[in-house]
Short mmCIF file of C-alpha atoms in Angstrom, two decimals:
data_model
loop_
_atom_site.label_atom_id
_atom_site.label_comp_id
_atom_site.label_asym_id
_atom_site.label_seq_id
_atom_site.Cartn_x
_atom_site.Cartn_y
_atom_site.Cartn_z
CA UNK A 1 211.37 12.72 80.59
CA UNK A 2 211.46 13.56 77.87
CA UNK A 3 215.33 13.21 75.28
CA UNK A 4 217.48 15.90 75.44
CA UNK A 5 217.56 18.83 72.83
CA UNK A 6 221.27 18.90 71.80
CA UNK A 7 220.47 21.29 69.23
CA UNK A 8 218.17 23.34 70.70
CA UNK A 9 220.93 23.26 73.62
CA UNK A 10 223.78 24.04 71.85
CA UNK A 11 222.15 27.16 69.36
CA UNK A 12 221.55 28.56 73.46
CA UNK A 13 225.02 28.34 73.66
CA UNK A 14 226.46 29.91 70.82
CA UNK A 15 224.41 32.96 71.60
CA UNK A 16 225.50 32.38 75.16
CA UNK A 17 228.70 33.01 73.79
CA UNK A 18 228.64 35.34 70.83
CA UNK A 19 225.28 36.73 69.68
CA UNK A 20 226.94 38.63 67.05
CA UNK A 21 228.15 35.33 64.38
CA UNK A 22 224.70 33.54 63.25
CA UNK A 23 224.42 30.10 63.32
CA UNK A 24 223.70 28.31 59.51
CA UNK A 25 223.22 25.15 60.01
CA UNK A 26 224.51 22.24 62.76
CA UNK A 27 225.58 18.69 61.97
CA UNK A 28 225.94 15.97 63.98
CA UNK A 29 229.41 14.55 63.88
CA UNK A 30 229.19 11.58 66.43
CA UNK A 31 231.10 8.16 66.64
CA UNK A 32 227.91 7.45 68.30
CA UNK A 33 229.28 4.39 69.93
CA UNK A 34 229.45 7.08 73.14
CA UNK A 35 227.00 8.89 74.82
CA UNK A 36 228.56 11.97 74.18
CA UNK A 37 227.93 13.60 71.56
CA UNK A 38 229.92 16.47 68.51
CA UNK A 39 228.71 18.75 66.37
CA UNK A 40 229.94 20.73 63.58
CA UNK A 41 228.55 24.21 63.64
CA UNK A 42 228.56 26.63 60.39
CA UNK A 43 227.36 30.33 59.61
CA UNK A 44 227.14 32.69 57.63
CA UNK A 45 229.80 35.47 58.14
CA UNK A 46 232.72 32.60 60.08
CA UNK A 47 234.61 30.05 59.56
CA UNK A 48 233.07 26.47 61.32
CA UNK A 49 233.70 25.61 65.32
CA UNK A 50 232.73 21.84 66.64
CA UNK A 51 230.70 21.56 69.85
CA UNK A 52 230.79 18.83 72.07
CA UNK A 53 227.60 18.47 74.45
CA UNK A 54 227.96 15.82 77.41
CA UNK A 55 225.16 15.31 79.81
CA UNK A 56 227.29 12.15 82.09
CA UNK A 57 228.81 12.95 85.59
CA UNK A 58 229.72 16.09 87.00
CA UNK A 59 229.83 19.80 85.80
CA UNK A 60 233.30 20.05 87.82
CA UNK A 61 235.00 17.12 86.13
CA UNK A 62 233.77 18.28 82.52
CA UNK A 63 235.13 21.92 83.31
CA UNK A 64 238.19 20.19 85.30
CA UNK A 65 239.42 17.93 82.51
CA UNK A 66 238.82 20.51 79.38
CA UNK A 67 240.70 23.71 81.61
CA UNK A 68 243.18 21.05 81.75
CA UNK A 69 243.47 20.42 77.96
CA UNK A 70 243.01 23.53 77.03
CA UNK A 71 246.22 24.71 78.69
CA UNK A 72 247.13 21.65 77.28
CA UNK A 73 246.73 22.52 73.86
CA UNK A 74 248.11 26.19 74.73
CA UNK A 75 251.31 25.37 76.39
CA UNK A 76 252.90 22.30 73.94
CA UNK A 77 256.24 22.55 72.76
CA UNK A 78 256.96 22.61 69.19
CA UNK A 79 256.37 20.18 66.67
CA UNK A 80 253.09 18.99 69.06
CA UNK A 81 252.34 23.49 69.79
CA UNK A 82 249.31 22.58 67.32
CA UNK A 83 248.60 19.15 68.15
CA UNK A 84 246.03 19.57 69.01
CA UNK A 85 242.60 21.34 69.01
CA UNK A 86 242.02 25.09 71.58
CA UNK A 87 239.05 25.77 73.29
CA UNK A 88 237.12 28.59 73.00
CA UNK A 89 237.81 31.11 76.07
CA UNK A 90 235.08 34.56 76.71
CA UNK A 91 237.01 36.64 78.14
CA UNK A 92 240.33 35.07 78.94
CA UNK A 93 238.83 31.99 80.23
CA UNK A 94 237.82 29.43 78.95
CA UNK A 95 233.83 29.31 77.76
CA UNK A 96 231.77 25.96 78.98
CA UNK A 97 228.31 26.81 78.80
CA UNK A 98 225.84 24.58 81.88
CA UNK A 99 221.96 24.19 80.81
CA UNK A 100 219.24 22.34 82.94
CA UNK A 101 216.27 22.42 84.06
CA UNK A 102 214.14 20.35 85.89
CA UNK A 103 214.56 17.55 84.52
CA UNK A 104 217.88 17.42 82.33
CA UNK A 105 221.31 19.39 82.31
CA UNK A 106 224.01 19.58 80.19
CA UNK A 107 227.24 21.01 79.47
CA UNK A 108 229.27 22.26 76.27
CA UNK A 109 232.57 24.12 74.93
CA UNK A 110 233.00 24.87 72.03
CA UNK A 111 236.76 24.74 69.73
CA UNK A 112 238.80 25.49 67.44
CA UNK A 113 238.48 22.96 64.19
CA UNK A 114 241.47 21.63 63.64
CA UNK A 115 244.17 20.89 60.17
CA UNK A 116 244.42 16.49 58.88
CA UNK A 117 246.96 14.73 56.72
CA UNK A 118 247.07 10.76 55.95
CA UNK A 119 245.80 8.37 59.21
CA UNK A 120 247.56 5.58 59.10
CA UNK A 121 246.57 2.41 57.59
CA UNK A 122 244.01 -0.21 59.73
CA UNK A 123 247.27 -2.59 59.99
CA UNK A 124 250.23 -1.30 60.14
CA UNK A 125 253.03 -2.55 58.88
CA UNK A 126 256.53 -3.16 61.37
CA UNK A 127 257.96 0.02 60.13
CA UNK A 128 254.57 2.57 60.99
CA UNK A 129 254.23 0.04 64.80
CA UNK A 130 258.28 1.28 64.85
CA UNK A 131 257.71 5.08 63.91
CA UNK A 132 254.16 5.09 66.34
CA UNK A 133 256.29 3.85 69.53
CA UNK A 134 258.94 6.62 69.15
CA UNK A 135 256.33 9.04 67.65
CA UNK A 136 254.75 8.56 71.57
CA UNK A 137 257.47 8.94 74.01
CA UNK A 138 258.05 12.09 72.16
CA UNK A 139 254.99 13.74 72.47
CA UNK A 140 254.70 12.01 76.21
CA UNK A 141 257.88 14.04 76.86
CA UNK A 142 256.18 17.06 75.19
CA UNK A 143 253.91 16.24 77.92
CA UNK A 144 255.39 15.62 80.98
CA UNK A 145 257.58 18.48 80.53
CA UNK A 146 254.57 21.40 81.62
CA UNK A 147 252.96 18.10 83.68
CA UNK A 148 254.03 21.20 86.41
CA UNK A 149 252.66 23.63 84.62
CA UNK A 150 248.59 21.86 84.13
CA UNK A 151 245.45 22.46 87.09
CA UNK A 152 245.63 19.45 89.71
CA UNK A 153 243.02 17.11 88.98
CA UNK A 154 240.85 16.57 91.09
CA UNK A 155 239.73 12.65 90.23
CA UNK A 156 242.64 9.82 89.89
CA UNK A 157 242.53 5.92 89.05
CA UNK A 158 242.07 5.64 93.16
CA UNK A 159 239.70 7.43 93.57
CA UNK A 160 237.75 6.31 90.58
CA UNK A 161 238.46 2.71 92.26
CA UNK A 162 237.09 4.20 95.81
CA UNK A 163 233.80 5.53 93.98
CA UNK A 164 232.97 2.04 92.35
CA UNK A 165 233.63 -0.29 95.13
CA UNK A 166 231.32 2.66 97.05
CA UNK A 167 228.28 1.90 94.74
CA UNK A 168 228.62 -1.66 94.97
CA UNK A 169 228.39 -2.07 98.10
CA UNK A 170 225.46 0.86 99.16
CA UNK A 171 223.46 -1.01 96.77
CA UNK A 172 223.27 1.66 93.92
CA UNK A 173 225.34 -1.05 91.40
CA UNK A 174 222.68 -3.53 89.65
CA UNK A 175 224.26 -6.89 89.34
CA UNK A 176 223.72 -10.28 90.25
CA UNK A 177 225.75 -11.09 93.62
CA UNK A 178 228.01 -13.17 92.33
CA UNK A 179 228.99 -9.96 89.96
CA UNK A 180 230.11 -7.73 92.53
CA UNK A 181 231.69 -10.66 94.46
CA UNK A 182 234.38 -10.46 91.72
CA UNK A 183 234.37 -6.64 90.53
CA UNK A 184 234.92 -6.35 94.35
CA UNK A 185 238.07 -9.25 94.15
CA UNK A 186 239.48 -7.29 91.79
CA UNK A 187 238.98 -4.03 93.45
CA UNK A 188 240.72 -5.21 96.29
CA UNK A 189 243.70 -6.80 93.15
CA UNK A 190 243.92 -3.15 91.77
CA UNK A 191 244.29 -1.04 95.18
CA UNK A 192 247.07 -3.89 96.07
CA UNK A 193 249.38 -3.76 93.32
CA UNK A 194 249.18 -0.04 92.87
CA UNK A 195 249.59 0.57 96.46
CA UNK A 196 252.90 -1.73 95.91
CA UNK A 197 254.18 -0.38 92.72
CA UNK A 198 253.62 3.11 94.18
CA UNK A 199 251.68 4.68 91.76
CA UNK A 200 250.85 7.57 93.59
CA UNK A 201 253.94 7.92 95.02
CA UNK A 202 256.54 7.30 92.64
CA UNK A 203 254.96 7.23 89.24
CA UNK A 204 255.28 10.57 87.30
CA UNK A 205 251.57 11.97 86.42
CA UNK A 206 251.36 13.56 83.04
CA UNK A 207 248.39 14.32 80.61
CA UNK A 208 246.94 11.16 79.18
CA UNK A 209 244.23 10.60 76.58
CA UNK A 210 243.70 6.55 77.28
CA UNK A 211 241.76 6.39 73.36
CA UNK A 212 243.81 6.26 70.52
CA UNK A 213 242.17 4.28 67.27
CA UNK A 214 243.59 5.24 64.12
CA UNK A 215 240.25 7.32 63.15
CA UNK A 216 241.04 10.56 65.76
CA UNK A 217 244.58 11.35 65.08
CA UNK A 218 246.55 11.81 62.06
CA UNK A 219 250.05 12.36 61.16
CA UNK A 220 252.52 13.66 58.61
CA UNK A 221 253.97 11.56 55.74
CA UNK A 222 256.89 10.79 57.39
CA UNK A 223 254.66 9.42 59.92
CA UNK A 224 255.47 12.36 62.79
CA UNK A 225 252.67 12.66 65.22
CA UNK A 226 250.30 15.98 63.70
CA UNK A 227 246.72 16.63 65.35
CA UNK A 228 244.60 14.08 67.36
CA UNK A 229 240.99 14.82 68.87
CA UNK A 230 238.02 12.66 70.37
CA UNK A 231 238.83 13.96 74.13
CA UNK A 232 236.44 11.82 75.75
CA UNK A 233 238.54 9.13 77.41
CA UNK A 234 241.56 12.33 79.05
CA UNK A 235 242.80 11.71 82.60
CA UNK A 236 245.87 12.53 83.70
CA UNK A 237 247.66 9.64 84.96
CA UNK A 238 250.85 7.68 84.66
CA UNK A 239 252.23 7.41 80.86
CA UNK A 240 251.07 3.58 80.50
CA UNK A 241 247.36 4.09 80.39
CA UNK A 242 248.31 5.07 77.20
CA UNK A 243 249.85 1.55 76.33
CA UNK A 244 246.73 -0.23 75.51
CA UNK A 245 244.84 1.38 72.71
CA UNK A 246 248.71 1.75 71.36
CA UNK A 247 248.67 -2.17 71.07
CA UNK A 248 245.38 -2.67 69.32
CA UNK A 249 246.79 -0.46 67.25
CA UNK A 250 250.08 -2.24 66.40
CA UNK A 251 248.29 -5.29 66.69
CA UNK A 252 248.87 -7.94 63.77
CA UNK A 253 244.80 -8.36 63.38
CA UNK A 254 245.30 -4.14 62.99
CA UNK A 255 242.74 -1.68 64.75
CA UNK A 256 239.16 -1.68 64.90
CA UNK A 257 236.28 0.70 65.36
CA UNK A 258 233.85 -1.84 66.92
CA UNK A 259 235.83 -4.46 69.04
CA UNK A 260 237.08 -6.31 72.69
CA UNK A 261 239.17 -5.33 75.86
CA UNK A 262 240.56 -8.70 75.55
CA UNK A 263 244.35 -9.01 76.65
CA UNK A 264 245.91 -10.84 74.48
CA UNK A 265 247.17 -7.43 72.03
CA UNK A 266 249.71 -6.29 75.31
CA UNK A 267 251.60 -9.57 74.11
CA UNK A 268 252.02 -10.32 70.32
CA UNK A 269 255.51 -9.42 69.44
CA UNK A 270 253.75 -6.16 67.71
CA UNK A 271 253.26 -4.13 70.47
CA UNK A 272 256.95 -5.41 72.22
CA UNK A 273 258.75 -3.81 68.84
CA UNK A 274 256.71 -0.75 69.65
CA UNK A 275 257.70 -0.86 73.04
CA UNK A 276 261.64 -0.98 72.54
CA UNK A 277 260.58 2.51 70.12
CA UNK A 278 258.97 3.68 72.90
CA UNK A 279 261.95 3.20 76.19
CA UNK A 280 264.52 4.44 73.34
CA UNK A 281 262.91 8.06 73.28
CA UNK A 282 261.58 7.24 76.59
CA UNK A 283 262.78 4.52 78.92
CA UNK A 284 261.09 2.30 81.16
CA UNK A 285 261.51 1.62 84.62
CA UNK A 286 260.27 -1.22 85.60
CA UNK A 287 256.92 -0.46 88.21
CA UNK A 288 255.86 0.79 85.41
CA UNK A 289 256.32 -2.17 82.97
CA UNK A 290 254.72 -4.39 85.69
CA UNK A 291 251.49 -1.26 85.97
CA UNK A 292 250.60 -1.51 82.28
CA UNK A 293 248.93 -5.21 84.26
CA UNK A 294 246.78 -2.88 86.39
CA UNK A 295 245.49 -0.02 84.16
CA UNK A 296 244.21 -2.59 81.15
CA UNK A 297 242.86 -3.54 85.07
CA UNK A 298 241.56 -0.08 85.33
CA UNK A 299 240.38 0.38 82.19
CA UNK A 300 238.38 -2.75 82.67
CA UNK A 301 236.57 -1.12 85.63
CA UNK A 302 235.79 1.59 85.36
CA UNK A 303 235.92 2.48 81.88
CA UNK A 304 233.34 -1.10 81.12
CA UNK A 305 231.69 -1.55 84.63
CA UNK A 306 230.97 1.66 85.78
CA UNK A 307 230.81 3.93 83.23
CA UNK A 308 230.04 1.28 80.96
CA UNK A 309 226.55 1.93 80.28
CA UNK A 310 227.79 6.23 80.07
CA UNK A 311 230.27 6.15 77.79
CA UNK A 312 228.90 3.03 75.63
CA UNK A 313 225.85 2.50 73.65
CA UNK A 314 222.96 0.19 76.25
CA UNK A 315 223.66 -2.94 73.80
CA UNK A 316 227.05 -2.27 73.13
CA UNK A 317 227.54 -1.76 77.18
CA UNK A 318 225.64 -4.72 77.93
CA UNK A 319 228.42 -6.48 75.30
CA UNK A 320 231.37 -5.49 76.30
CA UNK A 321 230.32 -5.98 80.50
CA UNK A 322 229.47 -9.67 80.14
CA UNK A 323 232.29 -10.24 77.96
CA UNK A 324 234.35 -8.51 81.04
CA UNK A 325 233.04 -10.70 83.19
CA UNK A 326 233.52 -13.92 80.84
CA UNK A 327 236.32 -13.13 79.79
CA UNK A 328 238.59 -10.37 80.54
CA UNK A 329 238.79 -10.17 84.10
CA UNK A 330 239.31 -13.88 84.56
CA UNK A 331 242.65 -13.55 82.39
CA UNK A 332 244.36 -10.09 82.62
CA UNK A 333 246.48 -11.98 86.22
CA UNK A 334 246.80 -15.04 83.41
CA UNK A 335 247.63 -13.25 80.13
CA UNK A 336 249.50 -10.81 80.60
CA UNK A 337 253.63 -11.97 81.05
CA UNK A 338 255.54 -8.83 82.98
CA UNK A 339 258.47 -10.75 82.98
CA UNK A 340 258.53 -10.98 78.71
CA UNK A 341 258.18 -7.49 78.33
CA UNK A 342 260.92 -7.17 81.05
CA UNK A 343 263.44 -9.28 79.81
CA UNK A 344 262.88 -7.44 76.12
CA UNK A 345 262.90 -3.98 77.81
CA UNK A 346 266.48 -6.06 79.35
CA UNK A 347 265.00 -3.86 82.50
#
């Protein structure tokens, strides 16, 4: 099967969207870690736009996610009203180009550039950690305030885990029997604990972006959130889903582009300091603190095991999956100490 010609697809998508403006050039600005692709498009007689192209999963899920994101971008309250890039619309509807042929399919969404200010240092100082905790809390409150106005998402962490289990039981998952048994045990643990903490009934669901890296958001000179891009791992979920990546951002070793998903950053004193500052602005509950462990478990099951071969380049995906079997799964329940976090927050 021939490889997709992304440049041709983007040109076709733009022609259908607005053939009045001729494309001058298309430039690949992807991070080249994920299998999603991002391009900057320049024109002769209008300002540039960006295009995100994906050929993974279901079109309905891609469309659903980007409709929610665009609603969020257009409705966030001050000071986050320009925090997210706005997608292009046509006749008042979010424009998504759907490409398909006998052997291929892909979809494209266009969005306007956003202004960028300062990036945080790779290794945060204590003042940055505190400010980040307070800022994420304020951003989450803004997301919560409009969450009831957003379209309902069809997928959840529970449906994703059930899909992984179904794939394994139908013999559609490539792994040894020992590895499959290990995954299924982890899935059962996740589902049992999510039910115990009343994830589906008592935990607030808000828009979360899951992967917060130093490279995909910018801040003002005094450390307040200014802009955010890169929406590969967006979902409607518990706010604590955002904590694992922030624990890496706050980690004493600093944020890294290439990394392993060890659980240890969640237990660092720096992350506890982050949580304390977050808790002052947007108080957490005991069930939410205990749910952090399950969000990490879900992250490994869904984004490393289930979708890793699609989200990451092949060599990196294999490396992460091997680490999942050898390290991540074997340290979740021994290295995460919920009681330590609860004591720190006096819960």
